[in-house]
mmCIF file of C-alpha atoms in Angstrom:
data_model
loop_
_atom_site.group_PDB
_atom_site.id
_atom_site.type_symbol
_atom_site.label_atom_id
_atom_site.label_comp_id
_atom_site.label_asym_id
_atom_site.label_seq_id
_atom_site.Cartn_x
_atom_site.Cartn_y
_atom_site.Cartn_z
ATOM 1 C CA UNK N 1 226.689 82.122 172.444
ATOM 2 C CA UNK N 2 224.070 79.968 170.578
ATOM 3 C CA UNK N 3 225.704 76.683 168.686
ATOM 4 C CA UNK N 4 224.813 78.276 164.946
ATOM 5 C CA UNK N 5 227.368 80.632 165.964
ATOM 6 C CA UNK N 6 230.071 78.343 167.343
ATOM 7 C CA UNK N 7 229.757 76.914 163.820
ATOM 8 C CA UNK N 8 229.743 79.468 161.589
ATOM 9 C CA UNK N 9 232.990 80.891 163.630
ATOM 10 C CA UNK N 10 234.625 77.413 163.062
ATOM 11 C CA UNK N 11 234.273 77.599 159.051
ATOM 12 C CA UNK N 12 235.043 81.681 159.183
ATOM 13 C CA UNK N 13 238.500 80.787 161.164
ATOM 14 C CA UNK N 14 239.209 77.878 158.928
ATOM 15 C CA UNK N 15 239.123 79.979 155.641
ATOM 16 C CA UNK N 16 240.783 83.119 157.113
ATOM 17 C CA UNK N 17 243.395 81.387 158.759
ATOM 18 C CA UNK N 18 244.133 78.760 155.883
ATOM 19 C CA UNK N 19 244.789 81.951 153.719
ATOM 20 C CA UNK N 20 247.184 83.578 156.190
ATOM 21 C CA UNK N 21 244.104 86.799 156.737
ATOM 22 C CA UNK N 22 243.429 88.655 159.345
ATOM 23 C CA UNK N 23 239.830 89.962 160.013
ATOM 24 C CA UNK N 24 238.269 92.962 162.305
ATOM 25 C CA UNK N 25 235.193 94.295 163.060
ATOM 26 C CA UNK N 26 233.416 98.211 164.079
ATOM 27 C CA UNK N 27 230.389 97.302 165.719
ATOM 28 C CA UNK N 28 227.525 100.061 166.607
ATOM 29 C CA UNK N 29 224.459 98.217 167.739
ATOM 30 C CA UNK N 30 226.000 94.749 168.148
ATOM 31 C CA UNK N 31 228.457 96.239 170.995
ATOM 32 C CA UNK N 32 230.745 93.554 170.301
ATOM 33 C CA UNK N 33 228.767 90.428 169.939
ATOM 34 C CA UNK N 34 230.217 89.600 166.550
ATOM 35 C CA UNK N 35 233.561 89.983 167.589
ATOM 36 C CA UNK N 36 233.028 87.635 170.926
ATOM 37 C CA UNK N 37 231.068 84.891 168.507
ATOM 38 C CA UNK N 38 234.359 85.169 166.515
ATOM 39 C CA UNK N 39 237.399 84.501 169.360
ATOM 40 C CA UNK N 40 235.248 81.722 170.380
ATOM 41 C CA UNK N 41 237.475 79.732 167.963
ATOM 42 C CA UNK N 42 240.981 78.694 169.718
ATOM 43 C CA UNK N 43 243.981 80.071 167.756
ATOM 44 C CA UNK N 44 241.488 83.166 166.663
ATOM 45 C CA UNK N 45 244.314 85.607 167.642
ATOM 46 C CA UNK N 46 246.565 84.122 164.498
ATOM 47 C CA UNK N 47 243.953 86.022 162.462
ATOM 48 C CA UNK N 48 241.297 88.471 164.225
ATOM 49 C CA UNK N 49 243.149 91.426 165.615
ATOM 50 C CA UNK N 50 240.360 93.458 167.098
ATOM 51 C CA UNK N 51 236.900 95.248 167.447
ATOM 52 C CA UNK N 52 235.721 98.742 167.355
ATOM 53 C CA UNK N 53 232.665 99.136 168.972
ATOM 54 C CA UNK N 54 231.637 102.903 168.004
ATOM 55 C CA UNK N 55 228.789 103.359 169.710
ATOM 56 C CA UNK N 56 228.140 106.604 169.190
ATOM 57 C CA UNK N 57 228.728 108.813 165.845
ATOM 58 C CA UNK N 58 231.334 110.485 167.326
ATOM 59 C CA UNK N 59 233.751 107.255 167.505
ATOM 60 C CA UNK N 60 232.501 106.205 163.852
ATOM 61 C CA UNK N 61 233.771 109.866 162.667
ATOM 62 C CA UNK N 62 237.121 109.450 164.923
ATOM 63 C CA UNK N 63 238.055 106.082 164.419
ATOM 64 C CA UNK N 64 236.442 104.689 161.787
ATOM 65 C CA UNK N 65 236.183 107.662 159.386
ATOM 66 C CA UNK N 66 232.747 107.878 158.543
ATOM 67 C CA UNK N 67 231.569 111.174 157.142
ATOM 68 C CA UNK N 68 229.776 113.780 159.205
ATOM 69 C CA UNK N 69 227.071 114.908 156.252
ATOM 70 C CA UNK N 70 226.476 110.921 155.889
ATOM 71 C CA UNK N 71 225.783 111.072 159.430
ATOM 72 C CA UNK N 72 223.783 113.943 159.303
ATOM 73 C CA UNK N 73 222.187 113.444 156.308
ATOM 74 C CA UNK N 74 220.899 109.214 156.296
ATOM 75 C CA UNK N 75 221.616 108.914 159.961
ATOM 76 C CA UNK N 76 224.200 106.447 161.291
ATOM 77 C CA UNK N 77 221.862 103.404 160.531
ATOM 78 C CA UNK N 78 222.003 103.174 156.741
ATOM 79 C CA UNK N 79 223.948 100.912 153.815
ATOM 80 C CA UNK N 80 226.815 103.666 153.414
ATOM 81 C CA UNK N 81 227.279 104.080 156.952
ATOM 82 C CA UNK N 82 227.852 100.130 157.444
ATOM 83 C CA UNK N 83 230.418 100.086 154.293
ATOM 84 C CA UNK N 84 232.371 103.304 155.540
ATOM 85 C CA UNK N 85 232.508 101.226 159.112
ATOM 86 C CA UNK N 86 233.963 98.451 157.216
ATOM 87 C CA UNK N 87 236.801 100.574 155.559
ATOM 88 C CA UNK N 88 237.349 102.526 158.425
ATOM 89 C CA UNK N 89 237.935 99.060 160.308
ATOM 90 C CA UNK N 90 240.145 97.532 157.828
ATOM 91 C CA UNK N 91 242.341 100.727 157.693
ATOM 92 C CA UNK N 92 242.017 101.567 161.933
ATOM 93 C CA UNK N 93 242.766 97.525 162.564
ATOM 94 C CA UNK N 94 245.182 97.012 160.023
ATOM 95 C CA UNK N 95 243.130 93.773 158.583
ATOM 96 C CA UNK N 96 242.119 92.133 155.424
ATOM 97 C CA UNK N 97 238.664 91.953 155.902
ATOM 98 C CA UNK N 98 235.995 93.578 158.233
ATOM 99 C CA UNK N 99 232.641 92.967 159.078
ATOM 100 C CA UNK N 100 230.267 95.558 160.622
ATOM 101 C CA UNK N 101 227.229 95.851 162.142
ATOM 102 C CA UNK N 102 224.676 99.192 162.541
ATOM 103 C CA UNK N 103 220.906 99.659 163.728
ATOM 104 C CA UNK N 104 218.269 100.600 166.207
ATOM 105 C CA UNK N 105 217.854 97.180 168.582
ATOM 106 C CA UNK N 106 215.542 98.713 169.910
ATOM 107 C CA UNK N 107 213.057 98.757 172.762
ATOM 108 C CA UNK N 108 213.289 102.412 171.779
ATOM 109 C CA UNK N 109 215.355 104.711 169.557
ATOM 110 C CA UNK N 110 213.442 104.128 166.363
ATOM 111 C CA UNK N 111 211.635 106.635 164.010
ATOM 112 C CA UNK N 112 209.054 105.970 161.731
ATOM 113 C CA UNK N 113 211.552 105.978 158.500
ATOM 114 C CA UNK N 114 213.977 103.461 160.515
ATOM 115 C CA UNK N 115 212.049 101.417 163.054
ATOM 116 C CA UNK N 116 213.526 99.384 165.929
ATOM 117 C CA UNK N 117 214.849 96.152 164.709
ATOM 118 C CA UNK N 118 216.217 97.813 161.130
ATOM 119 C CA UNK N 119 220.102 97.307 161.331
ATOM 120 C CA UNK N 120 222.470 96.810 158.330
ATOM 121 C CA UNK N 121 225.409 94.409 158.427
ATOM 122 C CA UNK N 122 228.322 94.585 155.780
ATOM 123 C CA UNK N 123 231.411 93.077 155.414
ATOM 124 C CA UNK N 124 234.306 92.367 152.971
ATOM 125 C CA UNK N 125 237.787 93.735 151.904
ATOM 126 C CA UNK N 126 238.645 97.787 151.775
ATOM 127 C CA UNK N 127 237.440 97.067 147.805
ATOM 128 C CA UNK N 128 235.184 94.793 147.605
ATOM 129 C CA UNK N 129 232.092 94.860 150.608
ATOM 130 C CA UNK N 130 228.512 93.226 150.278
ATOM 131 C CA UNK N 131 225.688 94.331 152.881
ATOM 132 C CA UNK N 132 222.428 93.117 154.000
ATOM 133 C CA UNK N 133 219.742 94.966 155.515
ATOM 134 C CA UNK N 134 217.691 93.356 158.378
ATOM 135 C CA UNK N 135 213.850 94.373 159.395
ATOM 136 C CA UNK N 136 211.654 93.363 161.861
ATOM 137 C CA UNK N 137 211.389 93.918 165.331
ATOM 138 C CA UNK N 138 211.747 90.777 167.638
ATOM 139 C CA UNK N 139 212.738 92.591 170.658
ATOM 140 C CA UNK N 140 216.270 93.184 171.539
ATOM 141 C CA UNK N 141 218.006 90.579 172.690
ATOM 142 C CA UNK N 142 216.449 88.701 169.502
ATOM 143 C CA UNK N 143 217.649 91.370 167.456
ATOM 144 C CA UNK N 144 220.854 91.133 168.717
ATOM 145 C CA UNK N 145 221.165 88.045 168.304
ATOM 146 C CA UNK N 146 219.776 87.871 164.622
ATOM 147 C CA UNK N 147 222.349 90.330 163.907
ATOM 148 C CA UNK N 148 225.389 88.578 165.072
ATOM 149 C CA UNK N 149 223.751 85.437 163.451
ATOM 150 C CA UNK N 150 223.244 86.930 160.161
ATOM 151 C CA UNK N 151 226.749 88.657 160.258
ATOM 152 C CA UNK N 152 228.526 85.474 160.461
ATOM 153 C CA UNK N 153 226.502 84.332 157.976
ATOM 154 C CA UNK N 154 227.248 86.693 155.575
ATOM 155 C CA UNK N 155 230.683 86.792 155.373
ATOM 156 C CA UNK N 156 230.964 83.411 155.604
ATOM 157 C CA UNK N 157 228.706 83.331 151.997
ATOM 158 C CA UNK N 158 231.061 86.084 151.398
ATOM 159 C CA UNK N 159 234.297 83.928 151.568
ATOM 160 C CA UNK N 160 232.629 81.147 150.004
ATOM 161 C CA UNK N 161 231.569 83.065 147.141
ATOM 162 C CA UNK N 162 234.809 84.202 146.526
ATOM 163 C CA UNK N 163 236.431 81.451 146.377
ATOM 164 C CA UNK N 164 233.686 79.595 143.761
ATOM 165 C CA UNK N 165 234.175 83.041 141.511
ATOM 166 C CA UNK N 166 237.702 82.628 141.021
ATOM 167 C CA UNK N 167 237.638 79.289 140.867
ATOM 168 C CA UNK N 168 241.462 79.405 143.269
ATOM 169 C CA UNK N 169 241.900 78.586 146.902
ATOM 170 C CA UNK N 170 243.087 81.995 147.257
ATOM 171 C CA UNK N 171 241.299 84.886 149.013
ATOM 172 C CA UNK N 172 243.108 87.760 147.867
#
């Protein structure tokens, strides 16, 4: 686990756990990468409870919820699959917040309309969930990593942003 990651667990744990949150994650692509950058913090059990990694579209229907037509329809690596992962994880895992991950790493499984390296991230509460769409193919342990990376990243902006909005030291 590269050091930008260490540190952007550090500052996640310190808000969620401050705030008495807990946190989860449903990971597709990712395979639990975000969730490992995440326990790297001690004391992360006070406040992460757990990961899905659905893999396949039959776990993100299961588990997490996700509609079938969705699935059918946009294929699993699209903006309203990653928010319906991040419900699905906050009501599976019990948590305040979830962050999710789903793409094509690649070196194969991509299609002209969603080439290897596309993979969208979201995260947030069960009401309130901001995404981000990554592109570019950088092979796929880079892509991996970029993901996890830019994961962390955004719900750390995510926490940070709430907190400047409401202008309170409270989360939720």
């Amino acid at each position: 686990m590269d050091f930008e990651n260490k540190i952007l667990s550090r500052e996640i744990s310190q808000f969620i756990w401050e705030k008495e949150k807990t946190l989860g994650t449903a990971e597709s692509c990712t395979g639990g990468r975000i969730a490992e950058a995440i326990i790297l913090m001690p004391g992360a059990s006070n406040y992460f409870k757990g990961s899905i990694v659905s893999y396949t579209n039959e776990i993100k229907e299961k588990i997490l919820g996700v509609s079938h037509d969705v699935l059918e329809e946009k294929t699993a690596v699209c903006e309203e699959v990653a928010i319906a992962m991040v419900k699905g994880a906050i009501e599976a895992l019990n948590v305040d917040y979830a962050i999710s991950a789903t793409g094509v790493a690649g070196p194969s499984g991509g299609t002209h309309e969603i080439p290897v390296g596309t993979i969208w991230i979201a995260c947030g509460s069960a009401d309130d969930i901001v995404t981000l769409k990554l592109e570019g193919d950088k092979g796929r342990e880079m892509n991996l990593s970029n993901a996890t990376t830019q994961a962390l990243q955004l719900f750390l902006n995510y926490l940070t942003e709430r907190l400047k909005d409401t202008g309170e030291q409270d989360l939720g």
